[in-house]
Amino acid sequence: MKPTDLRGILQYVPRFRDKVFVLSLDGAIVSEENFATILTDVAVLRSLNVRVVLVHGAGAQIKALAAQQGVIASNIDGSGVTDATTLQLALTAANRLTHEVLEGLAAHDLRAACTNAITAHPMGIIQGVDHLFTGKVERVDTELLQTLLTQNIIPVVPPLGFDGDGRTFRVNSDSVAVAVSEALKATKLIFITTHDGIVLEGQLIRQILSADLDLLLAQKDSFPAEIYSKARHASIACKLGVPRAHIINGRIDEALLAELFSNE
């Protein structure tokens, strides 16, 4: 590292201190070899007094569990119909994944806690289709999350929501990340995926305004399904007041720090 690189990094430190960053992890990323490096990057952010919240998905794990058990999942990402079988897959997958995240954070001497901070209600009947156990975020327990952050504890939020009657719903993790970011007035929402970001006609879009992004989103078939969801929710987050949303490839070494501490 050159001294000039270090000076470039240092300009961001006062700007990020005590700010909230919401990291939204695809389930597939947690299974990647580079996941340990991502958690090291999280440890770096915490050492700089950046307040971090982790939201994770479980789509890859639900798909794998369904294949292992010889059953068919009615929906993978929590945006379609979740039947009783798929809800059980989601519960098993989310709990295992949360444990892996907590285990990884503990290995970096970081305190963390799984939360039930998402209150959800049934998505209900949409265009004549009952979405059964698929939920929609109704409220985020901001007080709980802020209390944990104040105590230097990293909240880990699974893709599950709970209602007042103790029922559990499968909730799309991208929508959870947006809701948490809005509730905590996060400075950044960072989607960590297995893709490079928004690529159109072979070109990676490195920066775009949400209004211009909305025009691109009209070309839905031009995006992989996972990236379309990330791009759409990134735009929603910006409209709700999150200054910046990022989509990065978590398979790339130090991708998180490179995204945050450079102008590239």
Short mmCIF file of C-alpha atoms in Angstrom, two decimals:
data_model
loop_
_atom_site.label_atom_id
_atom_site.label_comp_id
_atom_site.label_asym_id
_atom_site.label_seq_id
_atom_site.Cartn_x
_atom_site.Cartn_y
_atom_site.Cartn_z
CA MET A 1 0.00 0.00 0.00
CA LYS A 2 1.24 3.43 -0.93
CA PRO A 3 1.11 6.32 1.56
CA THR A 4 -1.19 8.08 -0.88
CA ASP A 5 -3.60 5.12 -0.69
CA LEU A 6 -3.65 5.39 3.09
CA ARG A 7 -4.37 9.11 2.94
CA GLY A 8 -7.21 8.36 0.56
CA ILE A 9 -8.69 5.89 3.03
CA LEU A 10 -8.31 8.24 5.99
CA GLN A 11 -10.52 10.86 4.37
CA TYR A 12 -13.47 8.49 4.78
CA VAL A 13 -12.91 7.58 8.42
CA PRO A 14 -14.39 10.74 10.03
CA ARG A 15 -17.24 10.63 7.52
CA PHE A 16 -18.23 7.07 8.44
CA ARG A 17 -17.65 7.18 12.20
CA ASP A 18 -20.81 6.29 14.20
CA LYS A 19 -22.83 5.89 10.99
CA VAL A 20 -25.02 2.85 10.36
CA PHE A 21 -24.22 0.52 7.47
CA VAL A 22 -26.69 -2.24 6.65
CA LEU A 23 -25.02 -5.21 4.95
CA SER A 24 -27.43 -7.50 3.11
CA LEU A 25 -25.80 -10.90 2.55
CA ASP A 26 -27.07 -13.35 -0.03
CA GLY A 27 -27.35 -16.83 1.44
CA ALA A 28 -25.02 -18.08 -1.29
CA ILE A 29 -22.26 -15.74 -0.09
CA VAL A 30 -22.17 -17.29 3.38
CA SER A 31 -21.21 -20.61 1.79
CA GLU A 32 -18.38 -19.03 -0.20
CA GLU A 33 -14.74 -19.39 0.81
CA ASN A 34 -14.39 -15.60 0.81
CA PHE A 35 -17.06 -15.16 3.49
CA ALA A 36 -14.39 -15.17 6.21
CA THR A 37 -12.74 -12.22 4.47
CA ILE A 38 -16.04 -10.34 4.43
CA LEU A 39 -16.30 -10.81 8.19
CA THR A 40 -12.73 -9.53 8.54
CA ASP A 41 -13.85 -6.43 6.63
CA VAL A 42 -16.77 -6.11 9.05
CA ALA A 43 -14.26 -6.24 11.92
CA VAL A 44 -12.32 -3.41 10.25
CA LEU A 45 -15.49 -1.33 10.00
CA ARG A 46 -16.27 -1.94 13.67
CA SER A 47 -12.72 -0.90 14.62
CA LEU A 48 -13.45 2.41 12.86
CA ASN A 49 -16.65 2.83 14.93
CA VAL A 50 -18.96 2.11 12.02
CA ARG A 51 -22.20 0.59 13.28
CA VAL A 52 -22.99 -2.54 11.27
CA VAL A 53 -26.26 -4.45 10.91
CA LEU A 54 -26.24 -7.78 9.04
CA VAL A 55 -29.32 -8.95 7.16
CA HIS A 56 -29.03 -12.30 5.45
CA GLY A 57 -31.01 -14.30 2.91
CA ALA A 58 -31.36 -18.07 2.75
CA GLY A 59 -32.45 -18.82 -0.82
CA ALA A 60 -29.45 -20.98 -1.73
CA GLN A 61 -29.81 -23.00 1.47
CA ILE A 62 -33.57 -23.49 0.98
CA LYS A 63 -32.93 -24.77 -2.53
CA ALA A 64 -30.25 -27.18 -1.28
CA LEU A 65 -32.41 -28.43 1.59
CA ALA A 66 -35.34 -29.05 -0.74
CA ALA A 67 -33.13 -31.13 -3.04
CA GLN A 68 -31.68 -33.00 -0.06
CA GLN A 69 -35.13 -33.87 1.31
CA GLY A 70 -36.62 -34.61 -2.08
CA VAL A 71 -39.34 -31.97 -1.80
CA ILE A 72 -40.28 -29.03 -3.99
CA ALA A 73 -39.96 -25.53 -2.57
CA SER A 74 -42.91 -23.39 -3.62
CA ASN A 75 -40.69 -20.30 -3.65
CA ILE A 76 -37.00 -19.63 -3.05
CA ASP A 77 -36.55 -15.91 -2.42
CA GLY A 78 -39.52 -15.09 -0.21
CA SER A 79 -41.39 -13.03 -2.78
CA GLY A 80 -43.78 -15.71 -4.08
CA VAL A 81 -46.04 -18.28 -2.44
CA THR A 82 -44.62 -19.94 0.69
CA ASP A 83 -46.43 -23.16 1.53
CA ALA A 84 -46.08 -25.01 4.85
CA THR A 85 -43.28 -27.25 3.56
CA THR A 86 -41.27 -24.30 2.26
CA LEU A 87 -41.78 -22.41 5.51
CA GLN A 88 -40.18 -25.32 7.39
CA LEU A 89 -37.30 -25.33 4.91
CA ALA A 90 -36.90 -21.57 5.42
CA LEU A 91 -36.88 -21.91 9.20
CA THR A 92 -34.23 -24.64 9.11
CA ALA A 93 -32.11 -22.84 6.52
CA ALA A 94 -32.34 -19.43 8.21
CA ASN A 95 -31.48 -20.80 11.64
CA ARG A 96 -28.46 -22.71 10.34
CA LEU A 97 -27.29 -19.69 8.39
CA THR A 98 -27.69 -17.35 11.34
CA HIS A 99 -25.59 -19.75 13.40
CA GLU A 100 -22.85 -19.71 10.76
CA VAL A 101 -22.86 -15.90 10.73
CA LEU A 102 -22.72 -15.70 14.53
CA GLU A 103 -19.96 -18.32 14.60
CA GLY A 104 -17.93 -16.36 12.04
CA LEU A 105 -18.35 -13.09 13.92
CA ALA A 106 -17.29 -14.77 17.17
CA ALA A 107 -14.11 -15.95 15.43
CA HIS A 108 -13.31 -12.27 14.86
CA ASP A 109 -14.06 -11.41 18.51
CA LEU A 110 -17.19 -9.52 17.50
CA ARG A 111 -20.30 -9.63 19.69
CA ALA A 112 -23.53 -10.25 17.80
CA ALA A 113 -27.13 -11.29 18.42
CA CYS A 114 -29.87 -12.79 16.29
CA THR A 115 -33.00 -10.65 16.51
CA ASN A 116 -36.74 -10.94 16.03
CA ALA A 117 -36.87 -7.27 15.06
CA ILE A 118 -39.16 -7.72 12.05
CA THR A 119 -42.90 -7.60 12.61
CA ALA A 120 -44.67 -8.94 9.54
CA HIS A 121 -48.18 -9.58 8.34
CA PRO A 122 -49.30 -12.02 5.64
CA MET A 123 -48.78 -10.80 2.10
CA GLY A 124 -52.28 -12.12 1.50
CA ILE A 125 -54.04 -12.66 -1.80
CA ILE A 126 -52.44 -10.98 -4.81
CA GLN A 127 -54.13 -11.26 -8.20
CA GLY A 128 -56.20 -14.14 -6.89
CA VAL A 129 -53.22 -16.07 -5.47
CA ASP A 130 -52.95 -16.68 -1.72
CA HIS A 131 -49.30 -16.26 -0.72
CA LEU A 132 -49.89 -18.33 2.45
CA PHE A 133 -46.84 -18.02 4.74
CA THR A 134 -45.10 -15.26 2.78
CA GLY A 135 -44.92 -12.12 4.85
CA LYS A 136 -44.52 -8.41 4.28
CA VAL A 137 -42.58 -6.17 6.66
CA GLU A 138 -44.98 -4.17 8.79
CA ARG A 139 -42.62 -2.69 11.37
CA VAL A 140 -38.97 -2.76 12.42
CA ASP A 141 -38.16 -2.78 16.14
CA THR A 142 -35.82 0.20 15.89
CA GLU A 143 -35.41 0.46 19.67
CA LEU A 144 -34.11 -3.11 19.88
CA LEU A 145 -31.63 -2.62 17.06
CA GLN A 146 -30.42 0.74 18.38
CA THR A 147 -29.96 -0.74 21.87
CA LEU A 148 -27.77 -3.50 20.45
CA LEU A 149 -25.75 -1.06 18.35
CA THR A 150 -25.21 1.20 21.36
CA GLN A 151 -23.82 -1.80 23.23
CA ASN A 152 -21.44 -2.57 20.32
CA ILE A 153 -23.40 -5.69 19.44
CA ILE A 154 -23.96 -6.46 15.77
CA PRO A 155 -27.63 -7.27 15.09
CA VAL A 156 -28.12 -10.22 12.75
CA VAL A 157 -31.54 -10.16 11.08
CA PRO A 158 -32.79 -13.35 9.34
CA PRO A 159 -35.33 -13.35 6.47
CA LEU A 160 -38.18 -14.09 8.83
CA GLY A 161 -40.95 -11.96 10.29
CA PHE A 162 -43.23 -12.48 13.26
CA ASP A 163 -46.73 -11.29 14.00
CA GLY A 164 -48.47 -10.49 17.28
CA ASP A 165 -49.85 -14.01 17.54
CA GLY A 166 -46.40 -15.61 17.43
CA ARG A 167 -46.69 -16.83 13.85
CA THR A 168 -43.62 -16.84 11.62
CA PHE A 169 -43.52 -15.72 7.99
CA ARG A 170 -40.92 -16.04 5.27
CA VAL A 171 -39.90 -12.52 4.20
CA ASN A 172 -37.77 -11.46 1.26
CA SER A 173 -34.35 -10.45 2.63
CA ASP A 174 -33.93 -7.54 0.19
CA SER A 175 -37.13 -5.95 1.47
CA VAL A 176 -36.01 -6.59 5.07
CA ALA A 177 -32.70 -4.83 4.36
CA VAL A 178 -34.51 -1.82 2.91
CA ALA A 179 -36.91 -1.61 5.87
CA VAL A 180 -34.04 -1.84 8.39
CA SER A 181 -32.04 0.78 6.49
CA GLU A 182 -34.97 3.19 6.48
CA ALA A 183 -35.79 2.60 10.16
CA LEU A 184 -32.20 3.15 11.32
CA LYS A 185 -31.57 6.04 8.89
CA ALA A 186 -28.60 4.11 7.55
CA THR A 187 -25.90 5.94 5.63
CA LYS A 188 -25.37 2.97 3.33
CA LEU A 189 -27.19 -0.17 2.26
CA ILE A 190 -24.76 -2.68 0.77
CA PHE A 191 -26.00 -5.77 -1.06
CA ILE A 192 -23.28 -8.44 -1.07
CA THR A 193 -24.00 -10.95 -3.81
CA THR A 194 -22.32 -13.48 -6.10
CA HIS A 195 -22.62 -11.04 -9.02
CA ASP A 196 -20.49 -8.07 -10.03
CA GLY A 197 -23.42 -5.67 -9.86
CA ILE A 198 -25.62 -4.16 -12.53
CA VAL A 199 -24.23 -5.20 -15.91
CA LEU A 200 -25.93 -4.12 -19.10
CA GLU A 201 -24.63 -4.99 -22.56
CA GLY A 202 -21.41 -6.24 -21.00
CA GLN A 203 -20.71 -3.01 -19.13
CA LEU A 204 -20.71 -2.71 -15.34
CA ILE A 205 -22.64 0.36 -14.19
CA ARG A 206 -20.46 1.82 -11.45
CA GLN A 207 -22.73 4.67 -10.38
CA ILE A 208 -26.25 5.71 -11.26
CA LEU A 209 -29.02 7.91 -9.87
CA SER A 210 -32.11 6.07 -8.65
CA ALA A 211 -34.31 7.89 -11.19
CA ASP A 212 -32.10 6.69 -14.06
CA LEU A 213 -31.98 3.22 -12.55
CA ASP A 214 -35.77 3.08 -12.63
CA LEU A 215 -35.64 3.57 -16.40
CA LEU A 216 -33.25 0.64 -16.72
CA LEU A 217 -35.45 -1.52 -14.51
CA ALA A 218 -38.11 -1.32 -17.21
CA GLN A 219 -35.83 -3.74 -19.10
CA LYS A 220 -36.47 -6.48 -16.55
CA ASP A 221 -35.45 -9.29 -18.88
CA SER A 222 -31.97 -7.74 -19.24
CA PHE A 223 -31.13 -8.54 -15.61
CA PRO A 224 -30.49 -11.82 -13.77
CA ALA A 225 -33.37 -12.29 -11.34
CA GLU A 226 -31.15 -11.80 -8.28
CA ILE A 227 -29.66 -8.55 -9.58
CA TYR A 228 -33.06 -7.21 -10.66
CA SER A 229 -34.28 -7.60 -7.08
CA LYS A 230 -31.18 -5.92 -5.66
CA ALA A 231 -31.39 -3.05 -8.16
CA ARG A 232 -35.10 -2.52 -7.53
CA HIS A 233 -34.68 -2.50 -3.77
CA ALA A 234 -31.61 -0.25 -4.03
CA SER A 235 -33.76 2.28 -5.86
CA ILE A 236 -36.53 1.96 -3.26
CA ALA A 237 -34.01 2.50 -0.45
CA CYS A 238 -32.73 5.71 -2.02
CA LYS A 239 -36.27 7.03 -2.42
CA LEU A 240 -36.84 6.31 1.28
CA GLY A 241 -33.86 8.46 2.26
CA VAL A 242 -30.86 6.11 2.26
CA PRO A 243 -28.11 8.25 0.66
CA ARG A 244 -26.34 5.40 -1.12
CA ALA A 245 -27.00 1.77 -1.97
CA HIS A 246 -24.26 -0.51 -3.28
CA ILE A 247 -24.27 -3.89 -5.04
CA ILE A 248 -20.95 -5.73 -4.84
CA ASN A 249 -19.54 -9.17 -5.57
CA GLY A 250 -18.66 -10.81 -2.27
CA ARG A 251 -16.51 -13.42 -4.01
CA ILE A 252 -13.89 -10.76 -4.74
CA ASP A 253 -11.25 -10.37 -2.04
CA GLU A 254 -11.59 -7.09 -0.11
CA ALA A 255 -14.48 -6.00 -2.35
CA LEU A 256 -16.31 -4.41 0.59
CA LEU A 257 -13.41 -2.23 1.76
CA ALA A 258 -12.46 -1.35 -1.81
CA GLU A 259 -16.02 -0.19 -2.46
CA LEU A 260 -16.21 1.92 0.69
CA PHE A 261 -12.73 3.45 0.84
CA SER A 262 -12.09 4.49 -2.72
CA ASN A 263 -13.69 6.60 -5.42
CA GLU A 264 -13.63 3.70 -7.90
#
